[in-house]
PDB file of C-alpha atoms in Angstrom:
ATOM      1  CA  ASN A  12      -2.901  19.636  -2.225  1.00 75.00           C
ATOM      2  CA  ALA A  13      -5.302  17.325  -2.788  1.00 81.00           C
ATOM      3  CA  GLY A  14      -2.916  14.242  -3.135  1.00 93.00           C
ATOM      4  CA  VAL A  15      -4.588  11.475  -4.490  1.00 97.00           C
ATOM      5  CA  THR A  16      -7.650  10.803  -5.025  1.00 97.00           C
ATOM      6  CA  GLN A  17     -10.211   8.428  -7.100  1.00 98.00           C
ATOM      7  CA  THR A  18     -12.865   8.432  -8.511  1.00 97.00           C
ATOM      8  CA  PRO A  19     -15.554   6.640  -7.919  1.00 97.00           C
ATOM      9  CA  LYS A  20     -15.667   5.303  -4.175  1.00 97.00           C
ATOM     10  CA  PHE A  21     -17.624   1.938  -4.984  1.00 96.00           C
ATOM     11  CA  ARG A  22     -18.990   0.222  -8.127  1.00 97.00           C
ATOM     12  CA  ILE A  23     -21.181  -2.420  -8.445  1.00 97.00           C
ATOM     13  CA  LEU A  24     -20.551  -3.785 -12.434  1.00 97.00           C
ATOM     14  CA  LYS A  25     -22.329  -7.150 -14.145  1.00 97.00           C
ATOM     15  CA  ILE A  26     -19.894 -10.006 -15.657  1.00 97.00           C
ATOM     16  CA  GLY A  27     -18.913  -8.488 -18.819  1.00 96.00           C
ATOM     17  CA  GLN A  28     -19.127  -5.165 -18.436  1.00 97.00           C
ATOM     18  CA  SER A  29     -16.649  -2.251 -18.434  1.00 96.00           C
ATOM     19  CA  MET A  30     -15.259   0.053 -16.129  1.00 96.00           C
ATOM     20  CA  THR A  31     -12.828   2.909 -16.413  1.00 97.00           C
ATOM     21  CA  LEU A  32     -11.369   3.960 -12.346  1.00 98.00           C
ATOM     22  CA  GLN A  33     -10.001   7.101 -12.530  1.00 98.00           C
ATOM     23  CA  CYS A  34      -7.017   8.399 -10.625  1.00 98.00           C
ATOM     24  CA  ALA A  35      -5.502  11.888 -10.782  1.00 97.00           C
ATOM     25  CA  GLN A  36      -2.950  13.233  -8.313  1.00 97.00           C
ATOM     26  CA  ASP A  37      -1.850  17.259  -8.080  1.00 95.00           C
ATOM     27  CA  MET A  38       1.681  16.473  -6.129  1.00 93.00           C
ATOM     28  CA  ASN A  39       3.642  16.689  -9.631  1.00 92.00           C
ATOM     29  CA  HIS A  40       5.332  13.283  -9.223  1.00 92.00           C
ATOM     30  CA  ASN A  41       6.433  11.265 -12.157  1.00 92.00           C
ATOM     31  CA  TYR A  42       5.517   7.793 -11.014  1.00 93.00           C
ATOM     32  CA  MET A  43       2.564   6.008  -9.991  1.00 95.00           C
ATOM     33  CA  TYR A  44       0.592   2.159  -9.430  1.00 96.00           C
ATOM     34  CA  TRP A  45      -2.763   0.589  -9.097  1.00 97.00           C
ATOM     35  CA  TYR A  46      -2.811  -1.822  -6.891  1.00 97.00           C
ATOM     36  CA  ARG A  47      -5.585  -4.170  -5.910  1.00 97.00           C
ATOM     37  CA  GLN A  48      -6.084  -5.295  -2.233  1.00 96.00           C
ATOM     38  CA  ASP A  49      -8.216  -8.772  -1.409  1.00 94.00           C
ATOM     39  CA  PRO A  50      -9.447  -9.291   2.166  1.00 86.00           C
ATOM     40  CA  GLY A  51      -6.013 -11.461   4.260  1.00 80.00           C
ATOM     41  CA  MET A  52      -3.541 -10.133   1.353  1.00 84.00           C
ATOM     42  CA  GLY A  53      -1.187  -7.445   0.817  1.00 85.00           C
ATOM     43  CA  LEU A  54      -1.150  -5.346  -2.357  1.00 93.00           C
ATOM     44  CA  LYS A  55      -0.914  -6.775  -5.328  1.00 93.00           C
ATOM     45  CA  LEU A  56       0.704  -4.304  -8.301  1.00 93.00           C
ATOM     46  CA  ILE A  57      -1.637  -4.129 -11.913  1.00 96.00           C
ATOM     47  CA  TYR A  58       0.125  -1.322 -13.276  1.00 96.00           C
ATOM     48  CA  TYR A  59       2.124   1.593 -12.877  1.00 94.00           C
ATOM     49  CA  SER A  60       3.845   4.470 -15.094  1.00 94.00           C
ATOM     50  CA  VAL A  61       6.937   6.058 -14.580  1.00 91.00           C
ATOM     51  CA  GLY A  62       5.653   9.361 -16.819  1.00 91.00           C
ATOM     52  CA  ALA A  63       3.323  10.458 -19.297  1.00 93.00           C
ATOM     53  CA  GLY A  64       3.093   7.976 -22.349  1.00 93.00           C
ATOM     54  CA  ILE A  65       4.765   5.512 -20.604  1.00 93.00           C
ATOM     55  CA  THR A  66       3.306   2.247 -18.255  1.00 95.00           C
ATOM     56  CA  ASP A  67       3.954  -1.546 -17.736  1.00 93.00           C
ATOM     57  CA  LYS A  68       2.940  -4.049 -16.185  1.00 94.00           C
ATOM     58  CA  GLY A  69       2.853  -4.818 -12.819  1.00 92.00           C
ATOM     59  CA  GLU A  70       2.391  -8.297 -11.005  1.00 90.00           C
ATOM     60  CA  VAL A  71      -1.233  -9.256 -12.204  1.00 94.00           C
ATOM     61  CA  PRO A  72      -1.908  -7.193 -15.287  1.00 96.00           C
ATOM     62  CA  ASN A  73      -5.154  -9.693 -17.024  1.00 96.00           C
ATOM     63  CA  GLY A  74      -8.162  -8.147 -17.627  1.00 96.00           C
ATOM     64  CA  TYR A  75      -6.816  -4.369 -17.299  1.00 97.00           C
ATOM     65  CA  ASN A  76      -4.759  -1.474 -19.420  1.00 97.00           C
ATOM     66  CA  VAL A  77      -4.373   1.270 -18.473  1.00 97.00           C
ATOM     67  CA  SER A  78      -3.193   4.982 -20.039  1.00 95.00           C
ATOM     68  CA  ARG A  79      -1.077   8.332 -18.817  1.00 96.00           C
ATOM     69  CA  SER A  80      -1.628  10.999 -20.964  1.00 96.00           C
ATOM     70  CA  THR A  81      -0.645  13.610 -18.795  1.00 96.00           C
ATOM     71  CA  THR A  82       1.346  13.545 -15.665  1.00 95.00           C
ATOM     72  CA  GLU A  83      -1.420  14.032 -13.263  1.00 96.00           C
ATOM     73  CA  ASP A  84      -4.065  11.060 -14.177  1.00 97.00           C
ATOM     74  CA  PHE A  85      -3.661   7.747 -14.593  1.00 98.00           C
ATOM     75  CA  PRO A  86      -7.011   5.822 -15.553  1.00 98.00           C
ATOM     76  CA  LEU A  87      -7.558   2.237 -15.363  1.00 98.00           C
ATOM     77  CA  ARG A  88      -9.360   0.382 -17.470  1.00 97.00           C
ATOM     78  CA  LEU A  89     -11.502  -2.852 -16.781  1.00 96.00           C
ATOM     79  CA  GLU A  90     -12.613  -4.632 -19.978  1.00 89.00           C
ATOM     80  CA  LEU A  91     -15.362  -7.750 -19.574  1.00 94.00           C
ATOM     81  CA  ALA A  92     -15.457  -7.677 -15.760  1.00 95.00           C
ATOM     82  CA  ALA A  93     -14.911 -10.896 -14.024  1.00 96.00           C
ATOM     83  CA  PRO A  94     -16.386 -11.867 -10.723  1.00 96.00           C
ATOM     84  CA  SER A  95     -12.235 -12.660  -9.792  1.00 95.00           C
ATOM     85  CA  GLN A  96     -12.062  -8.585 -10.507  1.00 97.00           C
ATOM     86  CA  THR A  97     -13.984  -7.765  -7.317  1.00 97.00           C
ATOM     87  CA  SER A  98     -11.467  -6.160  -5.004  1.00 97.00           C
ATOM     88  CA  VAL A  99     -10.795  -2.622  -3.352  1.00 97.00           C
ATOM     89  CA  TYR A 100      -8.387  -0.881  -6.157  1.00 98.00           C
ATOM     90  CA  PHE A 101      -5.714   1.971  -4.814  1.00 98.00           C
ATOM     91  CA  CYS A 102      -4.243   4.134  -6.514  1.00 98.00           C
ATOM     92  CA  ALA A 103      -0.839   5.429  -5.884  1.00 96.00           C
ATOM     93  CA  SER A 104       2.235   7.649  -6.888  1.00 95.00           C
ATOM     94  CA  THR A 105       5.880   8.176  -5.468  1.00 90.00           C
ATOM     95  CA  GLY A 106       7.119  11.144  -3.052  1.00 81.00           C
ATOM     96  CA  GLN A 107      10.985  11.978  -3.209  1.00 76.00           C
ATOM     97  CA  GLY A 108      11.975   9.544  -0.680  1.00 77.00           C
ATOM     98  CA  GLY A 109      10.400   6.871  -2.563  1.00 81.00           C
ATOM     99  CA  GLU A 110       7.531   6.467   0.019  1.00 86.00           C
ATOM    100  CA  GLN A 111       4.566   6.021  -2.024  1.00 90.00           C
ATOM    101  CA  TYR A 112       0.620   8.232  -1.191  1.00 94.00           C
ATOM    102  CA  PHE A 113      -2.612   6.280  -1.590  1.00 96.00           C
ATOM    103  CA  GLY A 114      -5.439   7.355  -2.713  1.00 97.00           C
ATOM    104  CA  PRO A 115      -9.007   6.260  -1.328  1.00 97.00           C
ATOM    105  CA  GLY A 116      -9.656   3.402  -3.047  1.00 97.00           C
ATOM    106  CA  THR A 117     -12.538   2.187  -4.721  1.00 97.00           C
ATOM    107  CA  ARG A 118     -14.149  -0.681  -3.553  1.00 97.00           C
ATOM    108  CA  LEU A 119     -15.811  -3.408  -6.967  1.00 97.00           C
ATOM    109  CA  THR A 120     -17.776  -5.608  -7.330  1.00 97.00           C
ATOM    110  CA  VAL A 121     -18.453  -7.575 -10.041  1.00 97.00           C
ATOM    111  CA  THR A 122     -21.906  -9.936 -10.254  1.00 95.00           C
TER     112      THR A 122
ATOM    113  CA  GLU B   6       7.269 -16.401  -2.669  1.00 54.00           C
ATOM    114  CA  ASP B   7       6.864 -13.789  -0.077  1.00 57.00           C
ATOM    115  CA  GLN B   8       9.204 -11.390   0.278  1.00 87.00           C
ATOM    116  CA  VAL B   9       7.821  -9.179   2.912  1.00 94.00           C
ATOM    117  CA  THR B  10       5.988 -11.370   5.652  1.00 95.00           C
ATOM    118  CA  GLN B  11       4.669  -9.372   8.981  1.00 97.00           C
ATOM    119  CA  SER B  12       3.706 -11.128  12.255  1.00 97.00           C
ATOM    120  CA  PRO B  13       1.860 -11.456  14.135  1.00 97.00           C
ATOM    121  CA  GLU B  14      -1.263 -11.671  11.727  1.00 96.00           C
ATOM    122  CA  ALA B  15      -3.425 -10.150  14.395  1.00 97.00           C
ATOM    123  CA  LEU B  16      -2.690  -8.687  18.055  1.00 98.00           C
ATOM    124  CA  ARG B  17      -5.353  -7.371  21.033  1.00 98.00           C
ATOM    125  CA  LEU B  18      -3.338  -5.376  23.664  1.00 97.00           C
ATOM    126  CA  GLN B  19      -4.896  -3.631  26.384  1.00 97.00           C
ATOM    127  CA  GLU B  20      -4.515   0.803  26.505  1.00 97.00           C
ATOM    128  CA  GLY B  21      -0.819   1.190  27.719  1.00 97.00           C
ATOM    129  CA  GLU B  22       0.238  -2.219  27.041  1.00 97.00           C
ATOM    130  CA  SER B  23       3.654  -2.113  24.904  1.00 98.00           C
ATOM    131  CA  SER B  24       3.880  -4.162  22.150  1.00 98.00           C
ATOM    132  CA  SER B  25       6.076  -4.960  19.104  1.00 98.00           C
ATOM    133  CA  LEU B  26       5.259  -5.618  15.391  1.00 98.00           C
ATOM    134  CA  ASN B  27       7.199  -7.626  13.320  1.00 98.00           C
ATOM    135  CA  CYS B  28       8.512  -7.081   9.706  1.00 98.00           C
ATOM    136  CA  SER B  29      10.909  -9.556   7.924  1.00 96.00           C
ATOM    137  CA  TYR B  30      12.322  -8.884   4.584  1.00 94.00           C
ATOM    138  CA  THR B  31      14.174 -11.331   2.006  1.00 91.00           C
ATOM    139  CA  VAL B  32      15.443  -8.851  -0.254  1.00 83.00           C
ATOM    140  CA  SER B  33      19.154  -9.165  -1.061  1.00 78.00           C
ATOM    141  CA  GLY B  34      19.608  -5.129  -1.124  1.00 85.00           C
ATOM    142  CA  LEU B  35      16.940  -3.074   0.111  1.00 88.00           C
ATOM    143  CA  ARG B  36      16.709   0.540  -1.039  1.00 88.00           C
ATOM    144  CA  GLY B  37      13.669   1.537   1.876  1.00 91.00           C
ATOM    145  CA  LEU B  38      11.813   0.000   4.101  1.00 94.00           C
ATOM    146  CA  PHE B  39       8.347   1.449   4.734  1.00 95.00           C
ATOM    147  CA  TRP B  40       5.523   1.295   7.246  1.00 97.00           C
ATOM    148  CA  TYR B  41       2.001   2.742   6.746  1.00 97.00           C
ATOM    149  CA  ARG B  42      -1.213   2.613   8.326  1.00 97.00           C
ATOM    150  CA  GLN B  43      -4.866   1.938   7.213  1.00 97.00           C
ATOM    151  CA  ASP B  44      -7.825   2.421   8.647  1.00 96.00           C
ATOM    152  CA  PRO B  45     -10.887   0.297   7.906  1.00 93.00           C
ATOM    153  CA  GLY B  46     -12.406   1.497   4.524  1.00 92.00           C
ATOM    154  CA  LYS B  47      -9.096   3.629   3.342  1.00 95.00           C
ATOM    155  CA  GLY B  48      -5.571   3.927   1.569  1.00 96.00           C
ATOM    156  CA  PRO B  49      -3.250   2.824   3.769  1.00 96.00           C
ATOM    157  CA  GLU B  50      -1.419   6.152   4.971  1.00 96.00           C
ATOM    158  CA  PHE B  51       2.680   6.568   5.207  1.00 94.00           C
ATOM    159  CA  LEU B  52       4.170   6.437   8.376  1.00 96.00           C
ATOM    160  CA  PHE B  53       8.081   6.338   7.877  1.00 93.00           C
ATOM    161  CA  THR B  54      11.008   5.458   5.616  1.00 93.00           C
ATOM    162  CA  LEU B  55      13.837   3.510   6.827  1.00 95.00           C
ATOM    163  CA  TYR B  56      17.014   3.030   4.565  1.00 91.00           C
ATOM    164  CA  SER B  57      19.894   1.488   6.479  1.00 92.00           C
ATOM    165  CA  ALA B  58      20.627  -1.108   9.144  1.00 94.00           C
ATOM    166  CA  GLY B  59      20.588   0.958  12.846  1.00 96.00           C
ATOM    167  CA  GLU B  60      18.035   3.616  11.420  1.00 96.00           C
ATOM    168  CA  GLU B  61      15.217   4.522  13.717  1.00 97.00           C
ATOM    169  CA  LYS B  62      12.097   6.823  13.224  1.00 97.00           C
ATOM    170  CA  GLU B  63       9.604   8.161  15.930  1.00 97.00           C
ATOM    171  CA  LYS B  64       6.514   9.580  15.635  1.00 94.00           C
ATOM    172  CA  GLU B  65       4.506   9.875  18.541  1.00 95.00           C
ATOM    173  CA  ARG B  66       3.329   6.580  20.157  1.00 96.00           C
ATOM    174  CA  LEU B  67       5.498   4.716  17.212  1.00 98.00           C
ATOM    175  CA  LYS B  68       9.171   4.205  16.758  1.00 98.00           C
ATOM    176  CA  ALA B  69      10.216   1.914  13.880  1.00 98.00           C
ATOM    177  CA  THR B  70      13.845   0.283  13.640  1.00 98.00           C
ATOM    178  CA  LEU B  71      15.627  -1.563  11.078  1.00 97.00           C
ATOM    179  CA  THR B  72      18.075  -4.549  11.181  1.00 93.00           C
ATOM    180  CA  LYS B  73      19.621  -6.462   7.567  1.00 89.00           C
ATOM    181  CA  LYS B  74      16.711  -8.935   8.406  1.00 92.00           C
ATOM    182  CA  GLU B  75      13.956  -6.996   9.467  1.00 96.00           C
ATOM    183  CA  SER B  76      12.140  -4.236  10.683  1.00 98.00           C
ATOM    184  CA  PHE B  77      10.131  -3.405  13.931  1.00 98.00           C
ATOM    185  CA  LEU B  78       7.487  -0.893  14.952  1.00 98.00           C
ATOM    186  CA  HIS B  79       7.646  -0.459  18.732  1.00 98.00           C
ATOM    187  CA  ILE B  80       4.053   1.015  19.917  1.00 98.00           C
ATOM    188  CA  THR B  81       4.748   2.316  23.701  1.00 97.00           C
ATOM    189  CA  ALA B  82       1.569   2.969  25.619  1.00 97.00           C
ATOM    190  CA  PRO B  83      -0.611   2.373  22.659  1.00 97.00           C
ATOM    191  CA  LYS B  84      -4.417   4.355  22.816  1.00 97.00           C
ATOM    192  CA  PRO B  85      -7.527   2.803  21.158  1.00 97.00           C
ATOM    193  CA  GLU B  86      -6.899   5.271  18.021  1.00 97.00           C
ATOM    194  CA  ASP B  87      -3.868   3.061  17.357  1.00 97.00           C
ATOM    195  CA  SER B  88      -6.030   0.482  16.415  1.00 98.00           C
ATOM    196  CA  ALA B  89      -5.512  -0.133  12.661  1.00 97.00           C
ATOM    197  CA  THR B  90      -3.915  -2.308  10.080  1.00 97.00           C
ATOM    198  CA  TYR B  91      -0.242  -1.554   9.727  1.00 98.00           C
ATOM    199  CA  LEU B  92       1.362  -2.537   6.470  1.00 97.00           C
ATOM    200  CA  CYS B  93       4.982  -2.725   5.924  1.00 96.00           C
ATOM    201  CA  ALA B  94       6.644  -2.633   2.383  1.00 94.00           C
ATOM    202  CA  VAL B  95      10.077  -3.185   0.720  1.00 92.00           C
ATOM    203  CA  CYS B  96      12.016  -1.733  -1.918  1.00 89.00           C
ATOM    204  CA  PRO B  97      14.791  -3.732  -3.410  1.00 87.00           C
ATOM    205  CA  ILE B  98      17.593  -2.448  -5.000  1.00 83.00           C
ATOM    206  CA  GLY B  99      17.655  -3.429  -8.959  1.00 69.00           C
ATOM    207  CA  GLY B 100      14.654  -5.348 -10.493  1.00 54.00           C
ATOM    208  CA  SER B 101      12.378  -4.484 -12.729  1.00 49.00           C
ATOM    209  CA  THR B 102       9.750  -1.882 -11.772  1.00 54.00           C
ATOM    210  CA  LEU B 103      11.452   1.429 -10.924  1.00 61.00           C
ATOM    211  CA  GLY B 104      10.009   2.744  -7.321  1.00 73.00           C
ATOM    212  CA  ARG B 105       7.982  -0.370  -6.929  1.00 82.00           C
ATOM    213  CA  LEU B 106       7.218  -1.639  -3.253  1.00 88.00           C
ATOM    214  CA  TYR B 107       6.739  -5.014  -1.772  1.00 90.00           C
ATOM    215  CA  PHE B 108       4.062  -4.954   0.583  1.00 93.00           C
ATOM    216  CA  GLY B 109       3.321  -7.600   3.498  1.00 94.00           C
ATOM    217  CA  ARG B 110      -0.060  -8.738   4.491  1.00 94.00           C
ATOM    218  CA  GLY B 111      -0.304  -6.936   7.495  1.00 96.00           C
ATOM    219  CA  THR B 112      -0.501  -6.651  11.439  1.00 97.00           C
ATOM    220  CA  GLN B 113      -4.113  -5.933  12.542  1.00 97.00           C
ATOM    221  CA  LEU B 114      -3.540  -4.305  15.692  1.00 98.00           C
ATOM    222  CA  THR B 115      -6.686  -3.893  18.111  1.00 98.00           C
ATOM    223  CA  VAL B 116      -6.128  -1.545  21.246  1.00 98.00           C
ATOM    224  CA  TRP B 117      -9.277  -2.207  23.804  1.00 96.00           C
ATOM    225  CA  PRO B 118      -9.892   0.310  26.585  1.00 94.00           C
TER     226      PRO B 118
END
Protein backbone atom coordinates (compact mmCIF):
# COMPACT_ATOMS: atom_id res chain seq x y z
CA ASN A 1 0.00 0.00 0.00
CA ALA A 2 1.21 3.50 -0.83
CA GLY A 3 -0.96 4.94 1.95
CA VAL A 4 -1.78 8.62 1.46
CA THR A 5 -0.06 10.36 -1.45
CA GLN A 6 0.02 14.07 -2.25
CA THR A 7 1.16 16.05 -5.25
CA PRO A 8 2.92 18.35 -5.83
CA LYS A 9 5.53 18.42 -3.04
CA PHE A 10 6.32 22.09 -3.57
CA ARG A 11 4.64 24.92 -5.43
CA ILE A 12 5.09 28.66 -5.79
CA LEU A 13 2.04 30.66 -6.84
CA LYS A 14 1.57 34.29 -7.70
CA ILE A 15 -1.19 36.22 -5.95
CA GLY A 16 -4.50 35.61 -7.71
CA GLN A 17 -3.50 32.32 -9.36
CA SER A 18 -5.39 29.10 -8.74
CA MET A 19 -4.27 25.52 -8.27
CA THR A 20 -5.41 22.10 -7.14
CA LEU A 21 -3.59 20.05 -4.53
CA GLN A 22 -4.03 16.37 -5.18
CA CYS A 23 -4.57 13.71 -2.51
CA ALA A 24 -5.18 10.00 -2.92
CA GLN A 25 -5.35 7.03 -0.54
CA ASP A 26 -5.40 3.32 -1.29
CA MET A 27 -6.64 2.08 2.09
CA ASN A 28 -10.35 2.27 1.24
CA HIS A 29 -10.92 4.82 4.02
CA ASN A 30 -14.17 6.73 3.97
CA TYR A 31 -13.07 9.72 6.07
CA MET A 32 -10.55 12.12 4.58
CA TYR A 33 -9.28 15.50 5.76
CA TRP A 34 -7.30 18.50 4.62
CA TYR A 35 -5.16 20.41 7.14
CA ARG A 36 -2.81 23.34 6.97
CA GLN A 37 0.18 23.67 9.26
CA ASP A 38 1.80 27.01 9.96
CA PRO A 39 5.04 27.44 11.95
CA GLY A 40 4.44 27.16 15.70
CA MET A 41 0.78 26.40 15.24
CA GLY A 42 -1.18 23.20 15.45
CA LEU A 43 -2.75 21.55 12.45
CA LYS A 44 -5.89 23.41 11.39
CA LEU A 45 -8.72 21.57 9.63
CA ILE A 46 -9.75 23.08 6.29
CA TYR A 47 -12.29 20.60 4.90
CA TYR A 48 -13.26 17.02 5.48
CA SER A 49 -15.25 14.28 3.77
CA VAL A 50 -17.06 11.27 5.20
CA GLY A 51 -17.45 9.55 1.85
CA ALA A 52 -17.75 10.03 -1.89
CA GLY A 53 -20.03 12.96 -2.65
CA ILE A 54 -20.08 14.26 0.95
CA THR A 55 -17.88 17.13 2.09
CA ASP A 56 -18.08 19.78 4.79
CA LYS A 57 -16.18 22.76 6.12
CA GLY A 58 -13.66 22.58 8.91
CA GLU A 59 -12.14 25.34 10.98
CA VAL A 60 -10.50 27.48 8.24
CA PRO A 61 -12.33 26.86 4.91
CA ASN A 62 -12.26 30.37 3.41
CA GLY A 63 -10.43 30.52 0.10
CA TYR A 64 -10.59 26.77 -0.49
CA ASN A 65 -12.90 24.25 -2.11
CA VAL A 66 -13.01 20.48 -2.23
CA SER A 67 -14.74 17.69 -4.07
CA ARG A 68 -14.93 13.93 -3.48
CA SER A 69 -16.05 12.00 -6.52
CA THR A 70 -14.37 8.73 -5.50
CA THR A 71 -13.37 7.05 -2.24
CA GLU A 72 -9.71 7.30 -3.20
CA ASP A 73 -9.33 10.96 -4.21
CA PHE A 74 -9.88 14.19 -2.30
CA PRO A 75 -8.47 17.23 -4.15
CA LEU A 76 -8.22 20.69 -2.56
CA ARG A 77 -8.75 23.70 -4.80
CA LEU A 78 -7.28 27.13 -4.07
CA GLU A 79 -9.00 29.96 -5.91
CA LEU A 80 -7.39 33.41 -6.14
CA ALA A 81 -4.33 32.57 -4.04
CA ALA A 82 -3.38 35.03 -1.29
CA PRO A 83 -0.16 35.34 0.76
CA SER A 84 -2.13 34.14 3.82
CA GLN A 85 -2.42 30.76 2.12
CA THR A 86 1.33 30.23 2.28
CA SER A 87 1.54 27.10 4.39
CA VAL A 88 2.18 23.37 4.40
CA TYR A 89 -0.89 21.35 3.47
CA PHE A 90 -1.51 17.83 4.66
CA CYS A 91 -4.12 15.35 3.57
CA ALA A 92 -5.15 12.54 5.92
CA SER A 93 -7.52 9.60 6.08
CA THR A 94 -8.90 7.77 9.08
CA GLY A 95 -8.29 4.16 9.98
CA GLN A 96 -10.55 1.83 11.94
CA GLY A 97 -9.31 2.93 15.36
CA GLY A 98 -9.84 6.61 14.59
CA GLU A 99 -6.16 7.24 13.99
CA GLN A 100 -5.39 9.47 11.02
CA TYR A 101 -2.76 8.65 8.43
CA PHE A 102 -1.09 11.60 6.80
CA GLY A 103 0.43 12.24 3.42
CA PRO A 104 3.88 13.80 2.99
CA GLY A 105 2.50 17.31 2.53
CA THR A 106 2.58 20.07 -0.06
CA ARG A 107 4.62 23.18 0.72
CA LEU A 108 2.93 26.16 -0.91
CA THR A 109 4.31 29.68 -1.20
CA VAL A 110 2.16 32.53 -2.50
CA THR A 111 4.08 35.66 -3.52
CA GLU B 1 -9.58 28.40 23.00
CA ASP B 2 -7.06 25.57 22.74
CA GLN B 3 -8.47 22.20 23.65
CA VAL B 4 -5.05 20.57 23.63
CA THR B 5 -1.97 22.08 25.27
CA GLN B 6 1.45 20.51 24.99
CA SER B 7 4.45 21.25 27.15
CA PRO B 8 7.24 22.00 26.98
CA GLU B 9 7.36 23.66 23.55
CA ALA B 10 10.94 22.48 23.14
CA LEU B 11 13.09 19.98 25.01
CA ARG B 12 16.78 19.24 24.66
CA LEU B 13 18.07 16.01 26.12
CA GLN B 14 21.43 14.36 26.19
CA GLU B 15 21.48 10.86 24.78
CA GLY B 16 20.31 8.47 27.53
CA GLU B 17 18.61 11.18 29.59
CA SER B 18 15.01 10.08 30.12
CA SER B 19 12.17 12.59 30.28
CA SER B 20 8.44 13.10 29.67
CA LEU B 21 6.33 15.23 27.37
CA ASN B 22 2.94 16.44 28.55
CA CYS B 23 -0.37 16.80 26.73
CA SER B 24 -3.31 18.27 28.66
CA TYR B 25 -6.79 18.45 27.20
CA THR B 26 -10.09 20.09 28.07
CA VAL B 27 -12.70 18.19 26.04
CA SER B 28 -15.63 17.04 28.15
CA GLY B 29 -15.72 13.53 26.71
CA LEU B 30 -12.80 11.75 25.11
CA ARG B 31 -13.22 9.28 22.27
CA GLY B 32 -9.47 8.85 21.89
CA LEU B 33 -6.09 10.53 22.36
CA PHE B 34 -3.43 10.15 19.71
CA TRP B 35 0.33 10.68 19.66
CA TYR B 36 2.22 11.42 16.46
CA ARG B 37 5.85 11.95 15.53
CA GLN B 38 6.70 14.50 12.86
CA ASP B 39 10.13 14.78 11.25
CA PRO B 40 11.12 18.00 9.45
CA GLY B 41 9.56 18.25 6.00
CA LYS B 42 7.36 15.18 6.51
CA GLY B 43 3.81 14.37 7.49
CA PRO B 44 2.88 13.29 11.02
CA GLU B 45 3.47 9.60 11.68
CA PHE B 46 0.99 7.79 13.92
CA LEU B 47 2.45 6.36 17.14
CA PHE B 48 -0.28 5.50 19.68
CA THR B 49 -3.96 5.67 20.47
CA LEU B 50 -5.21 5.77 24.07
CA TYR B 51 -8.90 5.42 24.81
CA SER B 52 -9.39 5.41 28.57
CA ALA B 53 -7.73 6.65 31.76
CA GLY B 54 -5.12 4.24 33.04
CA GLU B 55 -4.29 2.88 29.63
CA GLU B 56 -0.63 2.61 28.58
CA LYS B 57 1.00 1.82 25.23
CA GLU B 58 4.69 1.17 24.51
CA LYS B 59 6.85 1.20 21.43
CA GLU B 60 10.61 0.86 21.71
CA ARG B 61 11.80 3.73 23.94
CA LEU B 62 8.40 5.43 24.04
CA LYS B 63 5.57 4.86 26.49
CA ALA B 64 2.31 6.79 26.42
CA THR B 65 -0.01 7.03 29.43
CA LEU B 66 -3.43 8.60 29.90
CA THR B 67 -5.31 10.17 32.82
CA LYS B 68 -8.65 11.98 32.80
CA LYS B 69 -6.99 15.33 32.13
CA GLU B 70 -3.67 14.62 30.45
CA SER B 71 -1.36 12.24 28.70
CA PHE B 72 2.36 11.75 29.03
CA LEU B 73 4.82 10.50 26.48
CA HIS B 74 7.75 9.03 28.40
CA ILE B 75 11.02 8.68 26.54
CA THR B 76 13.48 6.26 28.13
CA ALA B 77 17.19 6.49 27.29
CA PRO B 78 16.57 8.53 24.13
CA LYS B 79 18.85 8.39 21.11
CA PRO B 80 19.57 11.14 18.56
CA GLU B 81 17.20 9.43 16.10
CA ASP B 82 14.33 10.18 18.51
CA SER B 83 14.73 13.87 17.69
CA ALA B 84 11.46 15.08 16.14
CA THR B 85 8.35 17.07 16.95
CA TYR B 86 5.80 15.06 18.92
CA LEU B 87 2.17 15.97 18.39
CA CYS B 88 -0.78 15.13 20.59
CA ALA B 89 -4.37 15.12 19.32
CA VAL B 90 -7.76 14.37 20.85
CA CYS B 91 -10.99 13.15 19.33
CA PRO B 92 -13.90 14.36 21.47
CA ILE B 93 -17.15 12.50 21.83
CA GLY B 94 -19.86 14.22 19.80
CA GLY B 95 -19.03 17.44 17.99
CA SER B 96 -19.90 18.48 14.48
CA THR B 97 -17.19 16.61 12.61
CA LEU B 98 -17.10 12.87 12.90
CA GLY B 99 -13.62 11.68 13.69
CA ARG B 100 -12.18 15.18 13.83
CA LEU B 101 -8.90 15.48 15.72
CA TYR B 102 -7.85 18.59 17.63
CA PHE B 103 -4.09 18.95 17.62
CA GLY B 104 -1.71 20.57 20.06
CA ARG B 105 1.18 22.69 18.82
CA GLY B 106 3.72 19.98 19.54
CA THR B 107 6.91 19.51 21.53
CA GLN B 108 10.13 19.78 19.56
CA LEU B 109 12.53 17.22 20.99
CA THR B 110 16.26 17.35 20.31
CA VAL B 111 18.51 14.56 21.57
CA TRP B 112 22.21 15.28 21.34
CA PRO B 113 24.98 12.70 21.56
